[in-house]
Short mmCIF file of C-alpha atoms in Angstrom, two decimals:
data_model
loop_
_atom_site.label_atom_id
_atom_site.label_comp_id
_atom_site.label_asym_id
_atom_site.label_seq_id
_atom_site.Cartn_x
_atom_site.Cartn_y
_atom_site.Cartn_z
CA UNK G 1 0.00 0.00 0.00
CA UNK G 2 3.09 2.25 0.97
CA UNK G 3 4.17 1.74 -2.20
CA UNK G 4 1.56 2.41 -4.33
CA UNK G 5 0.75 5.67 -2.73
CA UNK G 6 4.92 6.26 -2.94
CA UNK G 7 4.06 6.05 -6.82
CA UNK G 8 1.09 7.89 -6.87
CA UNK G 9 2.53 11.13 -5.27
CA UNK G 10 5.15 11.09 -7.83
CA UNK G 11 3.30 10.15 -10.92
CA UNK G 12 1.65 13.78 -9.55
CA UNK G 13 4.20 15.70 -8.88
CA UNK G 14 5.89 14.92 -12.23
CA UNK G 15 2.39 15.42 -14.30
CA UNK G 16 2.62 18.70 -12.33
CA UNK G 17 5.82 19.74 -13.35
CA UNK G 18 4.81 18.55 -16.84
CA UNK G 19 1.76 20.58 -17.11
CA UNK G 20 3.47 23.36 -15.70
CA UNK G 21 6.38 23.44 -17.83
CA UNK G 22 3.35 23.09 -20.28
CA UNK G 23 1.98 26.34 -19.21
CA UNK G 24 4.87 28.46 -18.65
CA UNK G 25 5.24 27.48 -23.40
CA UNK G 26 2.21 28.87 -23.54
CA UNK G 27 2.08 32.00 -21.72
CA UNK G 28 5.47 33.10 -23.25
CA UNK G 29 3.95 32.07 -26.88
CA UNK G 30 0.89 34.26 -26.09
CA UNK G 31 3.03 37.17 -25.08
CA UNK G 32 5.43 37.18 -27.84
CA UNK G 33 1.81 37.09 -29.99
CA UNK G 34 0.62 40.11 -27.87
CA UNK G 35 4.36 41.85 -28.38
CA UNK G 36 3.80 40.93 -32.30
CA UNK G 37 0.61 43.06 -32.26
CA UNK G 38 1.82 45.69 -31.03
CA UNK G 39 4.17 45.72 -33.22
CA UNK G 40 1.78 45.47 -35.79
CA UNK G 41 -0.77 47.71 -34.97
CA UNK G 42 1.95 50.57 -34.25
CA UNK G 43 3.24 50.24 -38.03
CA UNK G 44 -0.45 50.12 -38.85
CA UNK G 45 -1.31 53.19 -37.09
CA UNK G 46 1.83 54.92 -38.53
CA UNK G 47 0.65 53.50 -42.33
CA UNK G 48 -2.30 55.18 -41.92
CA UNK G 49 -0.88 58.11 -40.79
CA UNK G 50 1.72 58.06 -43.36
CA UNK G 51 -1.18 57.97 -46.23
CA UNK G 52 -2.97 60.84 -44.31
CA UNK G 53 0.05 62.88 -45.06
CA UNK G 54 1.19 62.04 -48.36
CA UNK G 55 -2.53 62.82 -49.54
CA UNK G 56 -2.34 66.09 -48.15
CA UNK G 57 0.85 67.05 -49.13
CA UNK G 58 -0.44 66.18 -53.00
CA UNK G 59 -3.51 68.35 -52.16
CA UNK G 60 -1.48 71.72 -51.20
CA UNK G 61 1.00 70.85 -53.36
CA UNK G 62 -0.92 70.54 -56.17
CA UNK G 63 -3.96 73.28 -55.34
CA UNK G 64 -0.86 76.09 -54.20
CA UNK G 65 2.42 74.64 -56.14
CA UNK G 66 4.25 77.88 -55.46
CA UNK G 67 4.02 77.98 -51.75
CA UNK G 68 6.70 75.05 -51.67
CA UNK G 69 9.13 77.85 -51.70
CA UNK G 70 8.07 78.82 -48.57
CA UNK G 71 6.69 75.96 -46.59
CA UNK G 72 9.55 73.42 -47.68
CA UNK G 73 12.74 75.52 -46.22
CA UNK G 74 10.76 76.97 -43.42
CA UNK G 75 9.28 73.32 -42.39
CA UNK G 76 12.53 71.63 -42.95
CA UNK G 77 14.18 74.26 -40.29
CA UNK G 78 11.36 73.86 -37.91
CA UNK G 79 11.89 70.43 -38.42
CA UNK G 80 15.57 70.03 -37.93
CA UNK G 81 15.71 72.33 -34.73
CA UNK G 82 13.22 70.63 -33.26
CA UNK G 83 14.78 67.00 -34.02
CA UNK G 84 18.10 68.01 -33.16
CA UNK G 85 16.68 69.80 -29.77
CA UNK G 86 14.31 67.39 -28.77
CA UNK G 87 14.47 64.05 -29.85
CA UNK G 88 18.02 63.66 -31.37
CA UNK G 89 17.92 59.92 -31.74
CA UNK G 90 15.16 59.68 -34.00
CA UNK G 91 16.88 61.74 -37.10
CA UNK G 92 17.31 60.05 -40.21
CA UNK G 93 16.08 56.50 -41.25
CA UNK G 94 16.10 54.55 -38.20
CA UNK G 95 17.66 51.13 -38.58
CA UNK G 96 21.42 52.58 -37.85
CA UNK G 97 20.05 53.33 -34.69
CA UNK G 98 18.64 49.90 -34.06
CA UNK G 99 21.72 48.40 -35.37
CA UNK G 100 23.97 50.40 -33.22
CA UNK G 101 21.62 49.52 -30.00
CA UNK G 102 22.19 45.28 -30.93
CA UNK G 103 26.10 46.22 -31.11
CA UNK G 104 26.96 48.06 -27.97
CA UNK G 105 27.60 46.50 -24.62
CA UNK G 106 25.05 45.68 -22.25
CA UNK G 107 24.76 49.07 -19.78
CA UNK G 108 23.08 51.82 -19.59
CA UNK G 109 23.91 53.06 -23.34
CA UNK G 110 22.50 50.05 -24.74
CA UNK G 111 18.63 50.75 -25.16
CA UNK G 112 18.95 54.66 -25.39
CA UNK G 113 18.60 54.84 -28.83
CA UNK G 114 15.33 52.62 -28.91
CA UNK G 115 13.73 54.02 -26.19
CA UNK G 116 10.22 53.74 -26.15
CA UNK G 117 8.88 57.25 -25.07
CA UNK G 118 11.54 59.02 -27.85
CA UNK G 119 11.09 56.66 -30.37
CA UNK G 120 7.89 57.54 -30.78
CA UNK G 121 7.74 61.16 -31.81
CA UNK G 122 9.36 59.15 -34.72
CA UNK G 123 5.72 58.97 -35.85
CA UNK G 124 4.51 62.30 -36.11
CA UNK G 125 8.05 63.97 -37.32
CA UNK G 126 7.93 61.52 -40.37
CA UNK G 127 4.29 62.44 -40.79
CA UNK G 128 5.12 66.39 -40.97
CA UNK G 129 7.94 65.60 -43.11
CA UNK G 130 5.61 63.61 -45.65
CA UNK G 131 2.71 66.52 -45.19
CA UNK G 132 5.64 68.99 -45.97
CA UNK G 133 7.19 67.32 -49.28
CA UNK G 134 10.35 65.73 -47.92
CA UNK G 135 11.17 63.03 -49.64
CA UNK G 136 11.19 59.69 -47.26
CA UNK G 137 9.86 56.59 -46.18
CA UNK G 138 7.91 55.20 -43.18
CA UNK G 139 9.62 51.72 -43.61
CA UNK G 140 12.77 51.99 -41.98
CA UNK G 141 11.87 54.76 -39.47
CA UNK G 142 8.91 51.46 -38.70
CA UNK G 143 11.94 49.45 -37.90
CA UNK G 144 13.10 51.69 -35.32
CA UNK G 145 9.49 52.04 -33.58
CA UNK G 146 9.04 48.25 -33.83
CA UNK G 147 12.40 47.61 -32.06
CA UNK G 148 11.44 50.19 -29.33
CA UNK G 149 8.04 48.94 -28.98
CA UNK G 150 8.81 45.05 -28.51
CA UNK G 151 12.00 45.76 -26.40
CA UNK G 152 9.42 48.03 -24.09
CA UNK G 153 6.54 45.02 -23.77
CA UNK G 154 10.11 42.58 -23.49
CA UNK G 155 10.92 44.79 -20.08
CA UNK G 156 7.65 44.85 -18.85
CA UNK G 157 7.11 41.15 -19.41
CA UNK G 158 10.59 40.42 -17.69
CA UNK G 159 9.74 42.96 -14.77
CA UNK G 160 7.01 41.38 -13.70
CA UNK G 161 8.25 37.87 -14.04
CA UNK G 162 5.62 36.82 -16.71
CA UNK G 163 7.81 36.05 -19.89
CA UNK G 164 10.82 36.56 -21.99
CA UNK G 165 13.01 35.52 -19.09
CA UNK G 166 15.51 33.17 -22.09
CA UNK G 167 15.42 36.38 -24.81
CA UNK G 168 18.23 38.96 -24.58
CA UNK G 169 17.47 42.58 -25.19
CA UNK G 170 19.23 42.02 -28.81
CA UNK G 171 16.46 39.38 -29.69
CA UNK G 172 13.82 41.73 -28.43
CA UNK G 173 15.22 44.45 -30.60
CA UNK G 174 15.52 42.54 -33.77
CA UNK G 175 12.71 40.21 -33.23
CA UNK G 176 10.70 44.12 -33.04
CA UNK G 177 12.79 45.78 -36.01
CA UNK G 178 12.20 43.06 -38.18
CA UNK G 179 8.50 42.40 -37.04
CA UNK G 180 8.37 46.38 -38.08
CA UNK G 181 9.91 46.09 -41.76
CA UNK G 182 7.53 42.80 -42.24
CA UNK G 183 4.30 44.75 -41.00
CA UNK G 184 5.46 48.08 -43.27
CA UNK G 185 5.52 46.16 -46.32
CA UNK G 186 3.44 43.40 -45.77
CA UNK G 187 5.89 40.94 -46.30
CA UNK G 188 6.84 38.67 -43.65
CA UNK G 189 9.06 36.63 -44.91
CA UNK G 190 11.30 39.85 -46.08
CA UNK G 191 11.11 40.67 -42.49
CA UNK G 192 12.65 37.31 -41.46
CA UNK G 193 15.53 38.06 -44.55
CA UNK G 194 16.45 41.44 -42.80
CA UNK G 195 16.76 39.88 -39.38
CA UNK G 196 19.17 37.94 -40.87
CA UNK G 197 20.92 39.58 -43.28
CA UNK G 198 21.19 43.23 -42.19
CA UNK G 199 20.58 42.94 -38.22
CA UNK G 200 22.81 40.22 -37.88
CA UNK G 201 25.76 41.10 -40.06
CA UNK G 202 29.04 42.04 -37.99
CA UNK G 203 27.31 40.72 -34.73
CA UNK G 204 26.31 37.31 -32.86
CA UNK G 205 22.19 36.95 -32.76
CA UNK G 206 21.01 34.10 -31.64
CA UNK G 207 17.92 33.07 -33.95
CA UNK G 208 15.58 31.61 -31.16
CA UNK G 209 12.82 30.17 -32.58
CA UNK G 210 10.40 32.94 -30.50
CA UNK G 211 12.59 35.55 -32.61
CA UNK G 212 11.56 34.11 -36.45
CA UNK G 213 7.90 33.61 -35.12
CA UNK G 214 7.75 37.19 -33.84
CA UNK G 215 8.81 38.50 -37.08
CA UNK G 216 6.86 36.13 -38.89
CA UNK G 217 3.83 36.95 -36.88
CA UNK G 218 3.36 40.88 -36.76
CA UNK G 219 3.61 40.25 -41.07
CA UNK G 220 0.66 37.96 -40.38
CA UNK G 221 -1.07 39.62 -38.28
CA UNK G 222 -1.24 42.78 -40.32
CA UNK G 223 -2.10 40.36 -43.49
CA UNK G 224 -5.12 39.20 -41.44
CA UNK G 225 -6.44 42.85 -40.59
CA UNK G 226 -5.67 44.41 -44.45
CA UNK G 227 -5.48 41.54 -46.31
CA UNK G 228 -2.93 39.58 -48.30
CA UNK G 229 -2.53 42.31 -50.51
CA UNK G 230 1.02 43.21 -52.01
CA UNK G 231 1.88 46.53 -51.24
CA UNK G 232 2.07 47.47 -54.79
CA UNK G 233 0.27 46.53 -57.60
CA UNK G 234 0.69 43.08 -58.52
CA UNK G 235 3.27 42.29 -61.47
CA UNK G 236 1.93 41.63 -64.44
CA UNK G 237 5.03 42.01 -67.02
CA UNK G 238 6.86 39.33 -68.49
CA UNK G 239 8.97 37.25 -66.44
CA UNK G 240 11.41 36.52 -69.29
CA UNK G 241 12.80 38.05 -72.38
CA UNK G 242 15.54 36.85 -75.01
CA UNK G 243 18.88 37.48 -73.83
CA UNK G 244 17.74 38.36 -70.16
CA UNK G 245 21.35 38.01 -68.66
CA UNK G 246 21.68 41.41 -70.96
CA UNK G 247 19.11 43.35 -69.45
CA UNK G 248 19.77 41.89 -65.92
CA UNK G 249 22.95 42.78 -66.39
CA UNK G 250 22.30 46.64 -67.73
CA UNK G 251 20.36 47.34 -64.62
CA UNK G 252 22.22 45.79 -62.27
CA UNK G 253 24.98 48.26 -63.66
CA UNK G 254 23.21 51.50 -64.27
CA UNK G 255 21.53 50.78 -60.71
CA UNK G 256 24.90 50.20 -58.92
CA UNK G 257 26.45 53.05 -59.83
CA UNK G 258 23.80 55.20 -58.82
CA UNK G 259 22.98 53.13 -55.86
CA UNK G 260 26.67 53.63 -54.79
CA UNK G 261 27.15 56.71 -55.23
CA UNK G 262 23.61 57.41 -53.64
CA UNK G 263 25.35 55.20 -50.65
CA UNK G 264 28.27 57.31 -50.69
CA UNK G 265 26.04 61.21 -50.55
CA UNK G 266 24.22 59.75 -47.66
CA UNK G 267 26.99 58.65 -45.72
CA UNK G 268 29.63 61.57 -46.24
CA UNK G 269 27.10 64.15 -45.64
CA UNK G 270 26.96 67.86 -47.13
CA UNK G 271 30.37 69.17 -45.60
CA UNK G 272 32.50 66.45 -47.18
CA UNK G 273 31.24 67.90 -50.65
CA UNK G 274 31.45 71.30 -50.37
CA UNK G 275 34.85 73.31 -50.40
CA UNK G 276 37.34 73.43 -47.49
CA UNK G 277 36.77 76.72 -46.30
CA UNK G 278 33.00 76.36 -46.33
CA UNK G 279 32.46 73.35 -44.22
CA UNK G 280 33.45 74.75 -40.60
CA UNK G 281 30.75 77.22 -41.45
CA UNK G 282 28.11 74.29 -42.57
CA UNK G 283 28.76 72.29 -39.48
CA UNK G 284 28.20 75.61 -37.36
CA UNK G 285 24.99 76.39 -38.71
CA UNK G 286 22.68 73.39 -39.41
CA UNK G 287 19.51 74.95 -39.25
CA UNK G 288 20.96 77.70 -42.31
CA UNK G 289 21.75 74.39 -44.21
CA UNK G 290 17.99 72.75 -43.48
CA UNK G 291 16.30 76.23 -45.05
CA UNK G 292 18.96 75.84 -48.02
CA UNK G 293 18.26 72.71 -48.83
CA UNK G 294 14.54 73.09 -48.41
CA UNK G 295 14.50 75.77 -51.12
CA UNK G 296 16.61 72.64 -53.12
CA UNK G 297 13.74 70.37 -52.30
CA UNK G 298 11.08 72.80 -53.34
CA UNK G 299 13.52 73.51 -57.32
CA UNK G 300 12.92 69.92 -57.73
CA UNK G 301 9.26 69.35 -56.52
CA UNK G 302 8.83 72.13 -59.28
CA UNK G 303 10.39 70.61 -62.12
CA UNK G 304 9.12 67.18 -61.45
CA UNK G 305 5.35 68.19 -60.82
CA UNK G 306 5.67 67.11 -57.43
CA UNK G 307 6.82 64.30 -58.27
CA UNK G 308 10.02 64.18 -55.69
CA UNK G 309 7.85 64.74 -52.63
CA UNK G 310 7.09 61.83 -50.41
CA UNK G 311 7.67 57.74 -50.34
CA UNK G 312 6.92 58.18 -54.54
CA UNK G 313 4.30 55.48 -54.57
CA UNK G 314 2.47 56.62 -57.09
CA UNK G 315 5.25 56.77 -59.68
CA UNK G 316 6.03 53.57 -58.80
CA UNK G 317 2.71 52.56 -59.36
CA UNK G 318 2.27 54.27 -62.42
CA UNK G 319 5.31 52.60 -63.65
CA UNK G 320 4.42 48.77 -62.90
CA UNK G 321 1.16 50.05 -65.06
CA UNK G 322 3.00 50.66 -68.21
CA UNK G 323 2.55 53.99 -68.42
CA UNK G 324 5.59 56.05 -69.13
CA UNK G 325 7.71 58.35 -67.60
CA UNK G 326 5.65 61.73 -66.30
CA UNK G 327 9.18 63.40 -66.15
CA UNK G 328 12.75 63.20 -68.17
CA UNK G 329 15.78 62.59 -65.69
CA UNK G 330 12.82 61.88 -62.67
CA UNK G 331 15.22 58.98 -61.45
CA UNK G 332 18.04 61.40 -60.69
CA UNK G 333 15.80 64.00 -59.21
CA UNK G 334 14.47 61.89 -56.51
CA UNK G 335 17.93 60.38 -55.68
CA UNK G 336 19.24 64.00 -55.00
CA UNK G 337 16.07 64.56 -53.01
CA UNK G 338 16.05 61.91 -51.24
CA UNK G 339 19.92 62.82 -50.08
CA UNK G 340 19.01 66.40 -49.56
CA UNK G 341 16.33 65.21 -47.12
CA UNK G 342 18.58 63.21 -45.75
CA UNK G 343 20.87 66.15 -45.02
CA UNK G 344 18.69 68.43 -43.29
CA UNK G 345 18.69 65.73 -40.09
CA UNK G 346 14.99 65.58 -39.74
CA UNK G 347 13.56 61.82 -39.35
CA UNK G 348 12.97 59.96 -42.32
CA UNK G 349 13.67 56.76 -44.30
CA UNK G 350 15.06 56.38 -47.73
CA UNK G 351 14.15 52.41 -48.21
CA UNK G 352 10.93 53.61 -50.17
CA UNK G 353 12.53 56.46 -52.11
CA UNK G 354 15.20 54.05 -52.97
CA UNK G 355 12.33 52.00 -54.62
CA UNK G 356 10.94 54.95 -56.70
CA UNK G 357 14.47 55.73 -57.62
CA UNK G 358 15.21 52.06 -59.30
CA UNK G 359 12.16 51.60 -60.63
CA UNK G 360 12.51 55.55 -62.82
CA UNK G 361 15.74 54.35 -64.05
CA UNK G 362 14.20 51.40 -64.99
CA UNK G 363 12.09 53.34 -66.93
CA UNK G 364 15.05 55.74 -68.17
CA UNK G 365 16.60 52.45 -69.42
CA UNK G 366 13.52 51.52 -71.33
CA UNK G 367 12.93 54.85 -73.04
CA UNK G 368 16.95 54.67 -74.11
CA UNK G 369 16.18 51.22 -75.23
CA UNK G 370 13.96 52.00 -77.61
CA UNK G 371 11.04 49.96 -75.62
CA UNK G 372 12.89 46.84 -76.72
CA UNK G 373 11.40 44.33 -73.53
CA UNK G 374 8.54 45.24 -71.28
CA UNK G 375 9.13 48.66 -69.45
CA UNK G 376 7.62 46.55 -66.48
CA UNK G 377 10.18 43.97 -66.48
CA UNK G 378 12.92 46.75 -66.36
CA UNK G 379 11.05 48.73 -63.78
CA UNK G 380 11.13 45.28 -61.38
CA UNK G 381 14.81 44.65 -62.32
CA UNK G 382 15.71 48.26 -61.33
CA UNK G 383 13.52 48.66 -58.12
CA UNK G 384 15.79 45.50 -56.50
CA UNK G 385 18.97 46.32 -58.10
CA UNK G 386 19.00 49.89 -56.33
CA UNK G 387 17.90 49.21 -53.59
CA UNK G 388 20.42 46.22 -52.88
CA UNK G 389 23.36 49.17 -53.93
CA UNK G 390 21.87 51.49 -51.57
CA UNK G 391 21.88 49.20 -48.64
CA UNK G 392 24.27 46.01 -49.83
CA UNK G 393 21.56 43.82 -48.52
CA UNK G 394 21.07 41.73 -52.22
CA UNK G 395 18.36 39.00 -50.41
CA UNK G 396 16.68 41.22 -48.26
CA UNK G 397 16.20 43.52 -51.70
CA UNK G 398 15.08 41.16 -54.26
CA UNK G 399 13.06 39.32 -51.17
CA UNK G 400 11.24 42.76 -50.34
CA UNK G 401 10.29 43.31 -53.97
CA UNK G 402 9.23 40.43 -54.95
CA UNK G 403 6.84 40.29 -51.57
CA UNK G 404 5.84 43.74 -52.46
CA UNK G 405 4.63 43.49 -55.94
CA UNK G 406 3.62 39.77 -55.84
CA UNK G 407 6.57 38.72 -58.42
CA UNK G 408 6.96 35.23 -57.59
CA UNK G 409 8.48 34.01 -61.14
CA UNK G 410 10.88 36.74 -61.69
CA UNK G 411 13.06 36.18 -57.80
CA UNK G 412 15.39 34.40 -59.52
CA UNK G 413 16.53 37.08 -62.05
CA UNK G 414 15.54 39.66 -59.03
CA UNK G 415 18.22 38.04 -56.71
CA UNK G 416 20.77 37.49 -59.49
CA UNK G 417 20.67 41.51 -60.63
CA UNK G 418 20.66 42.65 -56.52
CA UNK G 419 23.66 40.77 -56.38
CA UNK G 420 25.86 42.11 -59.10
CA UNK G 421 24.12 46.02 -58.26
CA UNK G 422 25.64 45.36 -54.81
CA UNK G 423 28.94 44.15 -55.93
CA UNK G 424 29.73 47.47 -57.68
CA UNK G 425 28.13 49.61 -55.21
CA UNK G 426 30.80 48.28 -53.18
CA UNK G 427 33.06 49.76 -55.76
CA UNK G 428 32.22 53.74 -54.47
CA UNK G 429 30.80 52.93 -50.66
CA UNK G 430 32.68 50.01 -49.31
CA UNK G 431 30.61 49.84 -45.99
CA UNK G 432 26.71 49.07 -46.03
CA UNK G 433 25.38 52.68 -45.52
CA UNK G 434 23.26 51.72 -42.51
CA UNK G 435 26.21 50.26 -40.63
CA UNK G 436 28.52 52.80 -41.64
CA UNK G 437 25.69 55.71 -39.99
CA UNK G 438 25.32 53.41 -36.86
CA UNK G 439 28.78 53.81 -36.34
CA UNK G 440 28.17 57.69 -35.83
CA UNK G 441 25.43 57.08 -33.80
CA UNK G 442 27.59 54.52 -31.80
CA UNK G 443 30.55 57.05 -31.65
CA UNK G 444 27.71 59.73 -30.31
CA UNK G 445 26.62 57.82 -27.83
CA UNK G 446 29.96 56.77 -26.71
CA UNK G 447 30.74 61.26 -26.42
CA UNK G 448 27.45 61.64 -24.31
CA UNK G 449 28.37 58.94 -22.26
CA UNK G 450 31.89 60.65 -21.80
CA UNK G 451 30.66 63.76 -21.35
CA UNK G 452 28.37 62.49 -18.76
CA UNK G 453 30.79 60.84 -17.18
CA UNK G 454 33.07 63.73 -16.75
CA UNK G 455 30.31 65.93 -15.47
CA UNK G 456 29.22 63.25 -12.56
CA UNK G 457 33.11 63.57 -11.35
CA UNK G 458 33.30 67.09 -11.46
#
């Protein structure tokens, strides 16, 4: 009888341990979902909001065309002082920052540049910059947010002793970037690719299983609520011409080039350019350089009928249509507006703008063509090819367009021309722009810190 009863307690203490352990899986799946939706629903929300600007910004701009002169270099200052005074870590596209956060040492520094209550005037600074003209993206500044929001729900689960106990702050970050690029485009799987391939490049990331689902589910989760819709128009050109290897090979050479040099703008920055004496004088007065270069920003809104301001979505989408070209040279207008966007400091992404870049060369290299292959095809080609020069991610690139315009058939010739784009790139900006920018937000931490530091002692 002793005996029995002997086995009987432990048959329920180990079903008890089982069921527990049981448990404990599921409430840390649920709360990764929950972190997932967040993530979702905060790149939903800033989607929306994104739209809401870009639709007004065509509305003034079109109804008033001659007030850009004044609203884009006044609202790029206002901008920039208010960035630079107020929320200094949210300037520019946003996935240096989140890079630079999964490579410095666990301290204090770590998380500072993907904190939550910062991060998010992220939002409404890329929605005034959209409502004003400037030309960038919500995509990469979502990457930021995403990364801030997860990380925040990661702390709070970990605080309270609910979840996440086994995930670092890195995996919280990247599982949230990631989770953010996926719910931007609608493309999950490109949101695993960029985990991978851009978050994880020059530093050790463990790829938990809880990190790919993450990713994998705030794509999902935003497929369920808008539905599995690619986030442009879905392809409809040819998916193979005679002598493709040609073509592939044209844009993947027109697009690197530009794409590096494009790389190389970004990265140096206005002073580098401009002559010696000048540039002690740029660096002194930012907010001078922001009014410039929003009177630059207005010149080419002008000559491309608007066509430079914003993500350029609709020329995108009027280009996967077959229609041609609304403007000659539009391609290298909205590279140099894109960079002098970039310039001014205010928050923004290029990965969009990047997009409408490659896919106007495309078109260039149709019109020079004589329309020899579908426009479309060249228009895909281009769109992948520049942005894998811009950001020497070739996989993420061709992964992200393909997702985008629903171009199954063509990843092949996708991947193959983002390779050889990002090979020459290469060529004119040897490091990946986003790294080589989170290495100036890592060195600006690292001064803050100092300074800091040297204050506390004195």
């Amino acid at each position: 009888m002793t005996s029995v009863m002997r086995k009987i307690r432990y048959y329920l203490r180990h079903k008890g341990h089982q069921t527990w352990r049981l448990s404990r899986k599921s409430l840390e799946f649920a709360c990764l979902l929950l972190g997932a939706a967040w993530v979702a629903l905060f790149s939903l929300g800033f989607a929306l909001l994104a739209d809401l600007g870009l639709e007004w910004n065509a509305h003034w701009t079109t109804q008033h065309p001659y007030t850009a002169w004044l609203v884009l270099p006044l609202g790029m200052t206002a901008l920039a002082w208010f960035t630079a005074k107020y929320a200094p870590y949210v300037a520019g596209s946003g996935i240096p920052q989140v890079i630079t956060s999964i490579g410095l040492p666990h301290g204090a520094n770590k998380t500072r540049l993907v904190a939550f209550t910062q991060t998010l005037w992220k939002i409404p600074l890329t929605f005034l910059a959209m409502l004003l003209g400037a030309s960038v993206g919500r995509e990469g500044p979502s990457v930021q947010v995403g990364a801030a929001v997860m990380l925040a729900w990661g702390n709070f689960c970990r605080k309270h002793n609910i979840a996440f106990k086994g995930l670092s702050a890195n995996q919280l970050m990247a599982t949230g970037a990631a989770g953010g690029l996926a719910a931007a485009f609608n493309a999950p799987l490109a949101g695993v690719i960029f985990a991978i391939e851009e978050l994880g490049r020059g530093v050790l990331l463990r790829w938990e299983r809880q990190v790919l689902l993450g990713v994998l589910a705030s794509g999902f989760i935003v497929v369920a609520l808008m539905g599995n819709n690619p986030y442009f128009p879905h392809y409809s050109g040819a998916t193979g011409v005679p002598q493709m290897y040609l073509w592939v090979l044209l844009c993947a050479a027109v697009c690197g080039l530009f794409g590096g040099l494009f790389a190389r703008l970004l990265g140096k920055g206005l002073a580098a350019y401009s002559p010696a004496k000048w540039r002690g004088w740029i660096r002194r007065h930012p907010l001078w350089i922001a009014f410039l270069l929003g009177l630059v920003l207005a010149a080419l809104g002008s000559y491309s009928n608007g066509n430079t301001y914003g993500t350029g979505y609709d020329v995108v989408t009027h280009l996967l249509h077959d229609a041609p070209l609304q403007t000659e040279g539009l391609g290298i207008a909205k590279l140099f507006a894109t960079v002098a966007t970039y310039w001014t400091g205010i928050a923004g992404g290029i990965f969009t703008p990047a997009l409408t870049i490659g896919a106007s060369l495309g078109a260039q290299i149709w019109e020079v063509s004589g329309g020899a292959v579908d426009q479309r095809l060249l228009v895909l080609l281009s769109m992948a090819a520049f942005l894998a020069a811009a950001t020497q991610s070739p996989v993420t690139a061709s992964v992200v367009v393909m997702e985008m315009t629903g171009s199954q058939p063509v990843l092949f010739w996708l991947l193959v021309c983002s390779l050889l784009a990002s090979l020459l790139s290469r060529q004119f900006c040897p490091k990946p722009f986003y790294h080589f920018a989170a290495g100036r937000f890592r060195q600006r931490i690292l001064e803050n810190s100092a300074e800091s530091g040297a204050q506390n002692k004195a």
